[in-house]
Amino acid sequence: MARRRFLALSTLCLVAAGLSGATAQGLFGAPPANNPAGTAPGDSGAPANPPTPAPPADSAPAAPIQPGSPTAVVRPFYNQVNLEVDPSQRGHFIDPAKTVLDKSDALRKSGQGECLDPNMALDNADYDKDEIDKSLKTIEAINGDQAKVVVAFVVAGNPHRLEWKLKKVGGDWKITDLLSVTGEWALSQYQCE
């Protein structure tokens, strides 16, 4: 139990420190193996008191999502496909993400096609709600009026990691950007003109 708390706290500290890329890919992976308790380095004997195996991290109950939290803002995008490009959801976004989404809407309305990839919240993976619901994990880090929500899930055996950046505006969390750690793209970098 103490090890799980330490790992959760360590992960939260990494996210709060703003680490991304390859570092963020390891956030939801299996924890590293430790020396068994009671065994000194170089000791070839079995420990006097073997440790009780900890249950897998997957069996830990998920913490409830707090209303109004950054995770509460992000979570609906995993319940409905393409919600992030729905104009009725634009109130959840501010610049730079809002500008890209507005330009994408204008391009679509002009009949010139689509600018954004499908299923951005799903890292452009096929939508399989059951598979996503079984594997979806989130962790949030808040630093003043800035927040990040790292989302991890598996589709068709392929792991995906995304980072949602948020800012508190008028007491509400608004999405400023969406980055794919796995696919190495960011919503704010799209040119929809």
CSV table of C-alpha atoms in Angstrom, one decimal:
chain,number,residue,atom,x,y,z
A,1,MET,CA,0.0,0.0,0.0
A,2,ALA,CA,2.8,2.4,0.9
A,3,ARG,CA,4.6,1.5,-2.4
A,4,ARG,CA,1.4,2.3,-4.4
A,5,ARG,CA,1.1,5.7,-2.6
A,6,PHE,CA,4.7,6.4,-3.3
A,7,LEU,CA,4.3,5.6,-7.0
A,8,ALA,CA,1.2,7.6,-7.3
A,9,LEU,CA,2.9,10.6,-5.6
A,10,SER,CA,6.0,10.2,-7.7
A,11,THR,CA,3.9,10.1,-10.9
A,12,LEU,CA,2.0,13.2,-9.8
A,13,CYS,CA,5.2,15.0,-9.1
A,14,LEU,CA,6.5,14.1,-12.6
A,15,VAL,CA,3.4,15.5,-14.3
A,16,ALA,CA,3.4,18.6,-12.1
A,17,ALA,CA,7.0,19.2,-13.2
A,18,GLY,CA,5.8,19.4,-16.7
A,19,LEU,CA,7.6,16.3,-18.1
A,20,SER,CA,6.3,15.0,-21.4
A,21,GLY,CA,7.4,12.9,-24.3
A,22,ALA,CA,9.2,9.7,-23.5
A,23,THR,CA,9.0,10.4,-19.8
A,24,ALA,CA,5.1,10.6,-19.9
A,25,GLN,CA,4.9,7.3,-21.8
A,26,GLY,CA,6.1,5.5,-18.7
A,27,LEU,CA,3.5,7.1,-16.3
A,28,PHE,CA,1.0,4.3,-16.5
A,29,GLY,CA,3.4,1.3,-17.2
A,30,ALA,CA,4.2,-1.5,-14.8
A,31,PRO,CA,6.2,-0.3,-11.8
A,32,PRO,CA,9.9,-1.4,-11.7
A,33,ALA,CA,10.8,-4.4,-9.7
A,34,ASN,CA,12.4,-3.8,-6.3
A,35,ASN,CA,14.8,-6.0,-4.3
A,36,PRO,CA,12.6,-8.1,-1.9
A,37,ALA,CA,12.3,-6.8,1.6
A,38,GLY,CA,15.0,-8.1,4.0
A,39,THR,CA,17.5,-8.9,1.2
A,40,ALA,CA,20.7,-6.9,1.1
A,41,PRO,CA,22.5,-6.3,-2.2
A,42,GLY,CA,24.7,-9.3,-2.9
A,43,ASP,CA,22.8,-11.5,-0.4
A,44,SER,CA,22.0,-14.8,-2.1
A,45,GLY,CA,19.8,-16.1,0.7
A,46,ALA,CA,16.0,-15.8,0.7
A,47,PRO,CA,14.6,-13.0,2.8
A,48,ALA,CA,13.7,-13.9,6.4
A,49,ASN,CA,10.2,-12.5,6.0
A,50,PRO,CA,9.1,-12.7,2.4
A,51,PRO,CA,6.9,-9.7,1.3
A,52,THR,CA,3.3,-10.2,0.7
A,53,PRO,CA,2.6,-9.7,-3.0
A,54,ALA,CA,0.8,-6.5,-3.7
A,55,PRO,CA,-2.3,-6.6,-5.9
A,56,PRO,CA,-1.8,-5.4,-9.4
A,57,ALA,CA,-2.1,-1.6,-9.9
A,58,ASP,CA,-5.0,-2.3,-12.2
A,59,SER,CA,-7.1,-3.6,-9.3
A,60,ALA,CA,-6.9,-0.3,-7.4
A,61,PRO,CA,-10.2,1.5,-7.4
A,62,ALA,CA,-10.3,4.7,-9.4
A,63,ALA,CA,-10.6,7.9,-7.4
A,64,PRO,CA,-13.9,9.6,-8.0
A,65,ILE,CA,-13.8,12.5,-10.4
A,66,GLN,CA,-14.4,15.8,-8.6
A,67,PRO,CA,-17.0,18.0,-10.3
A,68,GLY,CA,-15.5,21.1,-11.9
A,69,SER,CA,-12.0,19.5,-11.8
A,70,PRO,CA,-9.7,19.4,-14.9
A,71,THR,CA,-10.4,15.6,-15.2
A,72,ALA,CA,-14.2,16.3,-15.2
A,73,VAL,CA,-13.7,18.7,-18.1
A,74,VAL,CA,-11.7,16.1,-20.1
A,75,ARG,CA,-13.6,12.9,-19.4
A,76,PRO,CA,-16.7,13.6,-21.6
A,77,PHE,CA,-14.4,13.5,-24.7
A,78,TYR,CA,-13.9,9.8,-24.0
A,79,ASN,CA,-17.6,9.1,-23.7
A,80,GLN,CA,-18.6,10.5,-27.1
A,81,VAL,CA,-16.5,10.2,-30.3
A,82,ASN,CA,-15.5,13.5,-32.0
A,83,LEU,CA,-16.9,15.6,-29.2
A,84,GLU,CA,-13.8,17.8,-29.3
A,85,VAL,CA,-14.8,19.2,-32.8
A,86,ASP,CA,-18.5,19.7,-31.9
A,87,PRO,CA,-19.1,23.5,-32.0
A,88,SER,CA,-21.5,23.1,-29.1
A,89,GLN,CA,-18.5,22.2,-26.9
A,90,ARG,CA,-16.4,25.2,-27.9
A,91,GLY,CA,-17.1,26.8,-24.5
A,92,HIS,CA,-14.7,24.3,-23.0
A,93,PHE,CA,-11.8,25.6,-25.0
A,94,ILE,CA,-9.7,28.8,-25.1
A,95,ASP,CA,-6.7,29.8,-27.3
A,96,PRO,CA,-4.7,28.4,-28.8
A,97,ALA,CA,-7.0,25.4,-29.1
A,98,LYS,CA,-10.2,27.4,-29.7
A,99,THR,CA,-8.7,29.3,-32.6
A,100,VAL,CA,-7.7,26.1,-34.4
A,101,LEU,CA,-11.1,24.6,-33.8
A,102,ASP,CA,-12.9,27.7,-35.0
A,103,LYS,CA,-10.8,27.8,-38.2
A,104,SER,CA,-11.5,24.1,-38.7
A,105,ASP,CA,-15.3,24.9,-38.5
A,106,ALA,CA,-14.9,27.7,-41.0
A,107,LEU,CA,-13.0,25.4,-43.4
A,108,ARG,CA,-15.7,22.7,-43.1
A,109,LYS,CA,-18.5,25.2,-43.7
A,110,SER,CA,-16.8,26.5,-46.8
A,111,GLY,CA,-16.9,23.0,-48.3
A,112,GLN,CA,-13.2,22.8,-48.7
A,113,GLY,CA,-12.8,19.7,-46.5
A,114,GLU,CA,-11.6,18.8,-43.0
A,115,CYS,CA,-8.5,20.2,-41.3
A,116,LEU,CA,-8.3,18.0,-38.2
A,117,ASP,CA,-7.8,14.3,-37.9
A,118,PRO,CA,-10.8,12.2,-36.8
A,119,ASN,CA,-10.9,11.1,-33.1
A,120,MET,CA,-8.3,13.5,-31.8
A,121,ALA,CA,-9.1,12.7,-28.2
A,122,LEU,CA,-8.6,9.1,-29.0
A,123,ASP,CA,-5.2,9.8,-30.7
A,124,ASN,CA,-6.9,8.9,-34.0
A,125,ALA,CA,-7.4,5.3,-32.9
A,126,ASP,CA,-10.5,3.3,-33.8
A,127,TYR,CA,-13.3,4.0,-31.4
A,128,ASP,CA,-14.1,0.9,-29.3
A,129,LYS,CA,-15.9,2.2,-26.2
A,130,ASP,CA,-15.7,-1.1,-24.3
A,131,GLU,CA,-12.0,-1.4,-24.8
A,132,ILE,CA,-11.3,2.2,-24.0
A,133,ASP,CA,-13.5,2.1,-20.9
A,134,LYS,CA,-11.6,-1.0,-19.6
A,135,SER,CA,-8.2,0.6,-20.0
A,136,LEU,CA,-8.8,4.3,-19.6
A,137,LYS,CA,-6.6,5.9,-16.8
A,138,THR,CA,-6.2,9.6,-16.0
A,139,ILE,CA,-4.0,11.6,-13.7
A,140,GLU,CA,-4.2,15.3,-13.2
A,141,ALA,CA,-1.8,17.9,-11.9
A,142,ILE,CA,-2.7,21.4,-10.9
A,143,ASN,CA,-0.2,24.2,-10.5
A,144,GLY,CA,-2.0,27.5,-9.7
A,145,ASP,CA,-4.3,28.4,-12.6
A,146,GLN,CA,-2.6,25.8,-14.9
A,147,ALA,CA,-3.4,22.1,-15.1
A,148,LYS,CA,-2.6,19.0,-17.1
A,149,VAL,CA,-4.6,15.8,-17.4
A,150,VAL,CA,-2.6,12.8,-18.8
A,151,VAL,CA,-4.9,10.2,-20.3
A,152,ALA,CA,-3.7,6.6,-21.1
A,153,PHE,CA,-5.7,3.9,-22.8
A,154,VAL,CA,-5.2,0.8,-25.0
A,155,VAL,CA,-7.0,0.2,-28.4
A,156,ALA,CA,-6.3,-3.0,-30.4
A,157,GLY,CA,-3.3,-3.7,-28.2
A,158,ASN,CA,-1.7,-0.3,-28.9
A,159,PRO,CA,-1.1,2.0,-25.9
A,160,HIS,CA,-2.0,5.7,-26.3
A,161,ARG,CA,-1.0,8.7,-24.1
A,162,LEU,CA,-2.5,12.1,-24.5
A,163,GLU,CA,-1.9,15.3,-22.5
A,164,TRP,CA,-4.7,17.9,-22.1
A,165,LYS,CA,-3.5,21.4,-21.0
A,166,LEU,CA,-6.0,23.5,-19.1
A,167,LYS,CA,-6.2,27.0,-17.6
A,168,LYS,CA,-8.5,28.3,-15.0
A,169,VAL,CA,-10.6,31.2,-16.4
A,170,GLY,CA,-13.3,32.9,-14.4
A,171,GLY,CA,-13.4,30.0,-11.9
A,172,ASP,CA,-13.7,27.3,-14.7
A,173,TRP,CA,-11.1,25.0,-16.2
A,174,LYS,CA,-10.8,25.6,-20.0
A,175,ILE,CA,-8.8,23.5,-22.4
A,176,THR,CA,-5.8,25.3,-24.0
A,177,ASP,CA,-4.3,22.4,-26.0
A,178,LEU,CA,-4.3,18.7,-26.6
A,179,LEU,CA,-1.1,16.8,-27.3
A,180,SER,CA,-0.5,13.2,-28.3
A,181,VAL,CA,2.6,11.8,-26.5
A,182,THR,CA,2.2,8.7,-28.6
A,183,GLY,CA,1.6,10.3,-32.0
A,184,GLU,CA,3.8,13.4,-31.4
A,185,TRP,CA,1.2,16.0,-32.5
A,186,ALA,CA,-0.5,18.9,-30.9
A,187,LEU,CA,-3.8,20.5,-31.7
A,188,SER,CA,-2.3,24.0,-31.4
A,189,GLN,CA,0.1,23.2,-34.3
A,190,TYR,CA,-2.6,22.5,-36.9
A,191,GLN,CA,-2.9,25.1,-39.6
A,192,CYS,CA,-6.6,25.2,-40.6
A,193,GLU,CA,-6.7,27.8,-43.3
